[in-house]
Each structure stands twice: as C-alpha cells, then as structure tokens.
mmCIF file of C-alpha atoms and ligand atoms in Angstrom:
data_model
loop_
_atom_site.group_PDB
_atom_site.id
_atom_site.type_symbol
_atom_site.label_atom_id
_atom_site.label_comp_id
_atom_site.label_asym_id
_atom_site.label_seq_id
_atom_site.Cartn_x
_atom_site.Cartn_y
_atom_site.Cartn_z
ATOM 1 C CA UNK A 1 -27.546 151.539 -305.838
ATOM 2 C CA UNK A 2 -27.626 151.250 -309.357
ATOM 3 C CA UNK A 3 -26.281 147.663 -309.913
ATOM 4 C CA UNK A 4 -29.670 145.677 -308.021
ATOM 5 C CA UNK A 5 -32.127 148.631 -309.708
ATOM 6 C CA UNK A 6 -34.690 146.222 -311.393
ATOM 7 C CA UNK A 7 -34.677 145.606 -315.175
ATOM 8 C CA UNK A 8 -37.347 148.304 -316.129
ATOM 9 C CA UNK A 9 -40.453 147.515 -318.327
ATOM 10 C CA UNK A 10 -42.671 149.917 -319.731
ATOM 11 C CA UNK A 11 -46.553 148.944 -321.074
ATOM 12 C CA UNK A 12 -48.199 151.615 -322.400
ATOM 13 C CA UNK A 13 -51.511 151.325 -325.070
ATOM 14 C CA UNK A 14 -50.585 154.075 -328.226
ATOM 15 C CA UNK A 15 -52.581 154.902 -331.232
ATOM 16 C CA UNK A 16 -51.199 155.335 -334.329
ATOM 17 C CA UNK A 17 -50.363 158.857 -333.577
ATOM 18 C CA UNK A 18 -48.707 158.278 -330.514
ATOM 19 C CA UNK A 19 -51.522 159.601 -328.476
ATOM 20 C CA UNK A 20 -51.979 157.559 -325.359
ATOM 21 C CA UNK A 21 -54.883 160.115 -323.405
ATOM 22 C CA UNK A 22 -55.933 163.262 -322.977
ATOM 23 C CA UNK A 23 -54.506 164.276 -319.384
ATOM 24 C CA UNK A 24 -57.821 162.519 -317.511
ATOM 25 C CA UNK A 25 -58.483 159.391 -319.079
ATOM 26 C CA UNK A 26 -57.334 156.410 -321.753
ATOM 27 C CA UNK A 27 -58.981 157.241 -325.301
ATOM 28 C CA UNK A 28 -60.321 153.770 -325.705
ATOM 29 C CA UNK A 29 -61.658 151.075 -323.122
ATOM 30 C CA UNK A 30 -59.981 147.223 -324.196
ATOM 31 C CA UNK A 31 -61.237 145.106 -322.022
ATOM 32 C CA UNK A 32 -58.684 142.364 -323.452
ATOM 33 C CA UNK A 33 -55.811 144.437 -323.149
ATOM 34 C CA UNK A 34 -56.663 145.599 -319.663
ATOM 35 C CA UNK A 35 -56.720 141.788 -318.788
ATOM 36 C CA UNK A 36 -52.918 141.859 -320.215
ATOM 37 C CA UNK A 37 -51.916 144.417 -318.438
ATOM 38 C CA UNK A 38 -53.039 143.063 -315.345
ATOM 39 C CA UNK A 39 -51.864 139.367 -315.554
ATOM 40 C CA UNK A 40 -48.088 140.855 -316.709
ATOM 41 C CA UNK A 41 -47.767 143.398 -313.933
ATOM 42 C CA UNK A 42 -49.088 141.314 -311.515
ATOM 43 C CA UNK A 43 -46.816 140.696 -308.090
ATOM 44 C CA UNK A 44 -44.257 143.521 -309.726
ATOM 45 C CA UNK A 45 -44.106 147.374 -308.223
ATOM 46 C CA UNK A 46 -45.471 149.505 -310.427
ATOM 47 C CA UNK A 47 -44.114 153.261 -311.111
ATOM 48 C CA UNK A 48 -46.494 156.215 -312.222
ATOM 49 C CA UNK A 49 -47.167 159.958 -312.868
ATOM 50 C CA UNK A 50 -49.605 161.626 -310.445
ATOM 51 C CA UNK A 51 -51.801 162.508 -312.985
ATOM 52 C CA UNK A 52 -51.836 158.327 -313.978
ATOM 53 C CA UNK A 53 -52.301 157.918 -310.143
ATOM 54 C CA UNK A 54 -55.364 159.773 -310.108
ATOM 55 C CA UNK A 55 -57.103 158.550 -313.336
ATOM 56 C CA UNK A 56 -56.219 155.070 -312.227
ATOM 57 C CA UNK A 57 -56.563 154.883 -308.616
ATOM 58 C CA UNK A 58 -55.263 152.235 -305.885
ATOM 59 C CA UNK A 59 -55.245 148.672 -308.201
ATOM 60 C CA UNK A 60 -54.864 145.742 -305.824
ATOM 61 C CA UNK A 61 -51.945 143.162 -305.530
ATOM 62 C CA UNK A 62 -49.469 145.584 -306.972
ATOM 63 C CA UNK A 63 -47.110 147.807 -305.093
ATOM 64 C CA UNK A 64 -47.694 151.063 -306.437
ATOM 65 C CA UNK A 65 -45.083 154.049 -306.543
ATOM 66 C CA UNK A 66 -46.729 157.258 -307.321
ATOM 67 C CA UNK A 67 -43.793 159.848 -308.640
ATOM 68 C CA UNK A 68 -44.780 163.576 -308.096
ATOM 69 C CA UNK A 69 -43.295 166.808 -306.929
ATOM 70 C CA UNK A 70 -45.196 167.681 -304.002
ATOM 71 C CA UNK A 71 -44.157 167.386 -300.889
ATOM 72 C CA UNK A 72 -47.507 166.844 -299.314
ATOM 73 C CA UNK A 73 -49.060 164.515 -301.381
ATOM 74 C CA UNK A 74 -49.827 161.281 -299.995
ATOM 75 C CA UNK A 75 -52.567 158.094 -300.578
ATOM 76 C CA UNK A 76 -53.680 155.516 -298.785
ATOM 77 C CA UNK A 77 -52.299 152.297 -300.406
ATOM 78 C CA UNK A 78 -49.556 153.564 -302.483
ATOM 79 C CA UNK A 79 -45.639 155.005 -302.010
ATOM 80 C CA UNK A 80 -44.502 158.370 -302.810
ATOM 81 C CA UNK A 81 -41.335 159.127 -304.604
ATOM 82 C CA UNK A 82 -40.026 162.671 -305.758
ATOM 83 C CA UNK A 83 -38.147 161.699 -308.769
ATOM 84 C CA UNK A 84 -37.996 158.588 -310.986
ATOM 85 C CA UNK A 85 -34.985 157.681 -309.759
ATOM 86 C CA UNK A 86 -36.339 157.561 -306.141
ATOM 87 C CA UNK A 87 -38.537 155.292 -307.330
ATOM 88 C CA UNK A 88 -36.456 153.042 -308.724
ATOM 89 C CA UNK A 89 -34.492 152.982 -305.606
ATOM 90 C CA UNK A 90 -37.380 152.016 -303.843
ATOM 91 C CA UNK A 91 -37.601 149.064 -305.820
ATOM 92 C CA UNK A 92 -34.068 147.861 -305.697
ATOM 93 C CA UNK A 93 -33.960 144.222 -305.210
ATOM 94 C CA UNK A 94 -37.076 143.593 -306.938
ATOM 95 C CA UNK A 95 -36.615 141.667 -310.279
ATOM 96 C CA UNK A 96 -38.859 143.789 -312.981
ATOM 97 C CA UNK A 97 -40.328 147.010 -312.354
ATOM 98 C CA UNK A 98 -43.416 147.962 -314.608
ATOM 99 C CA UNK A 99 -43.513 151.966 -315.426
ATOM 100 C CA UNK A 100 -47.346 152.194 -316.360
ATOM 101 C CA UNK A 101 -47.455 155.979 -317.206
ATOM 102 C CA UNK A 102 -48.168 158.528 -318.314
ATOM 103 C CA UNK A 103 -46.810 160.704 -320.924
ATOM 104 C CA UNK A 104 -44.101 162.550 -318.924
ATOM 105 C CA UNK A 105 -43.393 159.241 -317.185
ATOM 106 C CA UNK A 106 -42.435 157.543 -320.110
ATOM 107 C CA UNK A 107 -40.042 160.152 -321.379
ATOM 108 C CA UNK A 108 -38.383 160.150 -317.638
ATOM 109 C CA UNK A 109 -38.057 156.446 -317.723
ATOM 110 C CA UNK A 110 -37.154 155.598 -321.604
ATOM 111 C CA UNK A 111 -33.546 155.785 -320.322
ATOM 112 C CA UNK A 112 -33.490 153.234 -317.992
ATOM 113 C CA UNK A 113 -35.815 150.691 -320.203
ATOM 114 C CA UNK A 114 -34.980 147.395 -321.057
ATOM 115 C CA UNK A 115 -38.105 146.314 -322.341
ATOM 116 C CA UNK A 116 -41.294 148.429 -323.827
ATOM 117 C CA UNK A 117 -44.681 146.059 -323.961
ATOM 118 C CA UNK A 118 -46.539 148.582 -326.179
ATOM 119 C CA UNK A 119 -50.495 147.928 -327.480
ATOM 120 C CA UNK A 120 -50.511 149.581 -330.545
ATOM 121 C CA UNK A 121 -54.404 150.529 -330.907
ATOM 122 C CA UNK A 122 -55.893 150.749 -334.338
ATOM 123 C CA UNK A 123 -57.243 154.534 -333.545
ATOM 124 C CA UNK A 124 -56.038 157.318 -333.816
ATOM 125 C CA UNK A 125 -57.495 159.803 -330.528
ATOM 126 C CA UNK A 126 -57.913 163.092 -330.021
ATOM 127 C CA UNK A 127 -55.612 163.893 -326.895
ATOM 128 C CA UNK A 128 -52.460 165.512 -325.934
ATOM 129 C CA UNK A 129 -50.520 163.063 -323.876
ATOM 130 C CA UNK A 130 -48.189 160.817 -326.360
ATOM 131 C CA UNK A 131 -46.231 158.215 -325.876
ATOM 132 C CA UNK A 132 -41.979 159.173 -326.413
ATOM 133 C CA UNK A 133 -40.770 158.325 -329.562
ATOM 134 C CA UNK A 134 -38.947 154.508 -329.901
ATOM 135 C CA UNK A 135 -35.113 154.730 -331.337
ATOM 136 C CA UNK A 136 -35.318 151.868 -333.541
ATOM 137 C CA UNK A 137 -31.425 151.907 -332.967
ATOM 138 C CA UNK A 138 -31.650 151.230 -329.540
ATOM 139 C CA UNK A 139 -34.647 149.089 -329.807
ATOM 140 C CA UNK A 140 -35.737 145.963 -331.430
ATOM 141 C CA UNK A 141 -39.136 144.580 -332.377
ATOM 142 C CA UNK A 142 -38.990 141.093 -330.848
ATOM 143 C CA UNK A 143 -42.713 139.950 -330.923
ATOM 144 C CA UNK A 144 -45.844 141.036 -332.046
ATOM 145 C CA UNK A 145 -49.152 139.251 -331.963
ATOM 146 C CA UNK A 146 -52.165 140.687 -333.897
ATOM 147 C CA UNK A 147 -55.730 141.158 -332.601
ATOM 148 C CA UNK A 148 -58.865 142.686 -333.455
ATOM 149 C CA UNK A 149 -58.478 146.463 -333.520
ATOM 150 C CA UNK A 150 -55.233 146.018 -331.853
ATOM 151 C CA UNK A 151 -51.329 143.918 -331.543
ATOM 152 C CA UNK A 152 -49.056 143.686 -328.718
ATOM 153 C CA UNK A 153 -46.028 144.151 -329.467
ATOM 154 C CA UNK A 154 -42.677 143.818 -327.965
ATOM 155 C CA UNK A 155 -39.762 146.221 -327.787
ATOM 156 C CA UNK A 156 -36.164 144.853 -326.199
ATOM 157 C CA UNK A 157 -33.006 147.273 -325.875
ATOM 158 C CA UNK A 158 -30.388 146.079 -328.091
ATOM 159 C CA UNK A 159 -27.483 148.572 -327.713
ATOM 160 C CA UNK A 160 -26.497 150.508 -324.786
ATOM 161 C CA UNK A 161 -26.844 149.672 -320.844
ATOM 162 C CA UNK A 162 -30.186 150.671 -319.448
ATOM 163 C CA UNK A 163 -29.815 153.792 -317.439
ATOM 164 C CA UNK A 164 -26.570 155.400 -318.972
ATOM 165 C CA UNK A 165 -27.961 156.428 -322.908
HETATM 166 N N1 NAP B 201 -52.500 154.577 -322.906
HETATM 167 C C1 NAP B 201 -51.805 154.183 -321.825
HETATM 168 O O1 NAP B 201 -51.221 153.088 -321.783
HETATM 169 C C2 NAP B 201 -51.723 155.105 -320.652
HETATM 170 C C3 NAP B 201 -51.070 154.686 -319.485
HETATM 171 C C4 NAP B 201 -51.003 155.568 -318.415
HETATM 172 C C5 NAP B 201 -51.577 156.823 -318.506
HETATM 173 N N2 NAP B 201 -52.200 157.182 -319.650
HETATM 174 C C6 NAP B 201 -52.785 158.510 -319.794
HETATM 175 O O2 NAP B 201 -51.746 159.471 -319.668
HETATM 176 C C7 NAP B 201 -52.319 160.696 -319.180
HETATM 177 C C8 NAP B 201 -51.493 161.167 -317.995
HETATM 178 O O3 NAP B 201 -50.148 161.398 -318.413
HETATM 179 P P1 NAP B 201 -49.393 162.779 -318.092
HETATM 180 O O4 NAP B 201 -48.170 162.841 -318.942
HETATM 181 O O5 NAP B 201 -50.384 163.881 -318.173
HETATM 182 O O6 NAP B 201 -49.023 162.628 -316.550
HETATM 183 P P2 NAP B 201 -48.193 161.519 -315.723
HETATM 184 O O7 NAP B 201 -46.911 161.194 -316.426
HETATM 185 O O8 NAP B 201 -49.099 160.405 -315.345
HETATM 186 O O9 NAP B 201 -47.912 162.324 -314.373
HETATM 187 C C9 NAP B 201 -47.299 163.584 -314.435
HETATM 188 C C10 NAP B 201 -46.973 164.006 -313.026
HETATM 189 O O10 NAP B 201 -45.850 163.243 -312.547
HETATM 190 C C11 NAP B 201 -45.068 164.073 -311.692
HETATM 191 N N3 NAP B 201 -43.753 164.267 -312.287
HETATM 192 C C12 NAP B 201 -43.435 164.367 -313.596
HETATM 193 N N4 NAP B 201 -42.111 164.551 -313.750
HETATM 194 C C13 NAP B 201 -41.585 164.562 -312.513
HETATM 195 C C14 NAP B 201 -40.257 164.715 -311.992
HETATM 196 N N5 NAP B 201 -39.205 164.888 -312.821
HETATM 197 N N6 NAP B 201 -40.072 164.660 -310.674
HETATM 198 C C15 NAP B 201 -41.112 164.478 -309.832
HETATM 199 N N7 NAP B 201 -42.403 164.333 -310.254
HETATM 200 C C16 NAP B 201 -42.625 164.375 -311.575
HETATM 201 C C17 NAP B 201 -45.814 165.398 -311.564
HETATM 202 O O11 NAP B 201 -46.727 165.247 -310.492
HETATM 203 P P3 NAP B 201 -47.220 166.516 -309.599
HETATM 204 O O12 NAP B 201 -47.994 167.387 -310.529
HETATM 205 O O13 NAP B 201 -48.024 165.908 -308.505
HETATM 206 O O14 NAP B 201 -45.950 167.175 -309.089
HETATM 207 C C18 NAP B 201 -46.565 165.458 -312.893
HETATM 208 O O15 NAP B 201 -47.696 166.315 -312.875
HETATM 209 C C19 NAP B 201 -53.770 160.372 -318.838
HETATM 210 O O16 NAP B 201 -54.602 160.776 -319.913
HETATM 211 C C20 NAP B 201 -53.786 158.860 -318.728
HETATM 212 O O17 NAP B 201 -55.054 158.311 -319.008
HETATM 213 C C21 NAP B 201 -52.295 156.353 -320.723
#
C-alpha cells in the first residue's frame, strides 16, 4: 500500500515559539494566510486531529479525514480513520495529501512528510499546542516570501524516503 500513498504536505501557521493554539482555537486570525491555505489545499484530501476537526468544522470542496481513537465518532461530511496511517491509506492514489493539524498530528505525520508549507507568524502566543520541531538535516528551506507580520516559507525533505526515518 505504501508505494501509491500520496506525497504528504503539511501547512501549519507557528509563532516564533512554536506555539500553533491553545487546544480550542488558532492564536491569531490572518485573513491572507487563511486565503493561502485554502487556494493550496484546494481539490486535495485533507488529514486532521479531532480536536482540529472540531475547532475547524466541515470546510467545503475538500475531502476531509478526521483521525481519532473512538470508535463511535462520526460527522456528517467528513471520513473517519483510527490511525494516521489509515488515513493515508484512504488516500492512496491521490497525488498530495495536506495534513492540516494539530499539534499531535504533526508529530504523527512528520515521518511521512515530503514537504512542510509553514507560516511563520511574527507573535509569539500564549498556548500549549506546538508545532514538532524541523531537523534541518532532513529538511531544507527552499522558499520563503516575506509579508506583513508574517512569511511563508517552504520546507522540502532532502535526505531519507518519506515514511521510513
Ligand atoms: N496554527 C495552525 O496552523 C493550526 C492548524 C491546526 C490546528 N491548530 C490548533 O491545534 C490545536 C489542536 O491540536 P491538538 O494537538 O490539541 O489536537 P489534534 O492533533 O488536532 O487532534 C488530537 C486528536 O487526534 C486523535 N489522535 C491523536 N493521535 C492519534 C492516534 N495515534 N491514533 C488515533 N487518533 C489519534 C485523538 O482524537 P480523539 O480524542 O477523538 O481520540 C486526539 O485527541 C487547536 O488549538 C487548533 O486551533 C493550529
């Protein structure tokens, strides 16, 4: 199943001390970088944390696959998975899979990244959720474009095959 998984992106928005929320909500509200987010994950499947699910909700013209533990839980509008790998299975045959959060999320699927599209917010938020920490060995800064209060910036894998670090 493995070999037509779908190259894995991750987009997260982190402050400059790796805090990305506080367990309910985002710590800032970027109207321009929302816009990003939804113009690049657009068409793909999208992977998440329950706890993203529910601070997020259903968000149209995305498949969304909503990882959690329970066996009961299920939503109108989006696909259940019990582990990140169940997810990506889901997916297989699909050409880019976003993984949109949260915290534990992230640190499930930083394996199996190719790519990391990370806002790096000029704040630096109160909150407990973080974003995993990126090995600059394993990945390289390939773009970065600065804006007001904030600059996307681009992450690609440059050693080791996605999935087996
Ligand atoms: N700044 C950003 O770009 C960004 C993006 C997304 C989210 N966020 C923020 O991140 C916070 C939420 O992140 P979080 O870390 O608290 O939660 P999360 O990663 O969104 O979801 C955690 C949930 O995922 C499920 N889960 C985790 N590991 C699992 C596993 N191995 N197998 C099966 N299910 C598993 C569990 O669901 P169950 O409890 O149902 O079992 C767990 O409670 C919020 O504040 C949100 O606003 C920020």
């Amino acid at each position: 199943m493995t070999d037509v998984r779908p190259n894995v992106t991750m987009i997260a928005a982190v402050g400059r001390n790796g805090v990305i929320g506080d367990g309910l909500t985002m710590p800032w509200h970027l109207s321009e970088d929302l816009r990003f987010f939804k113009r690049t994950t657009m068409g793909h499947p999208m992977v998440m944390g329950r706890r993203t699910f529910d601070s997020m909700g259903v968000l149209p013209g995305r498949r969304s696959i909503v990882v959690t533990r329970s066996p009961e839980w299920s939503h109108d509008g989006v696909e259940v998975a019990h582990s990140l790998e169940q997810a990506l299975d889901r997916v297989a045959g699909e050409g880019e899979v976003f993984v949109v959060g949260g915290g534990e999320l992230y640190r499930l699927a930083m394996p199996y990244a190719a790519r990391l599209l990370v806002t790096e917010v000029d704040q630096s938020p109160e909150g407990s959720v973080t974003f995993p920490d990126i090995d600059r060995d394993v990945f390289t800064e390939t773009f970065r474009e600065a804006h007001d209060g904030f600059a996307w910036v681009t992450y690609e894998r440059s050693s080791g095959r996605p999935g087996t670090s």
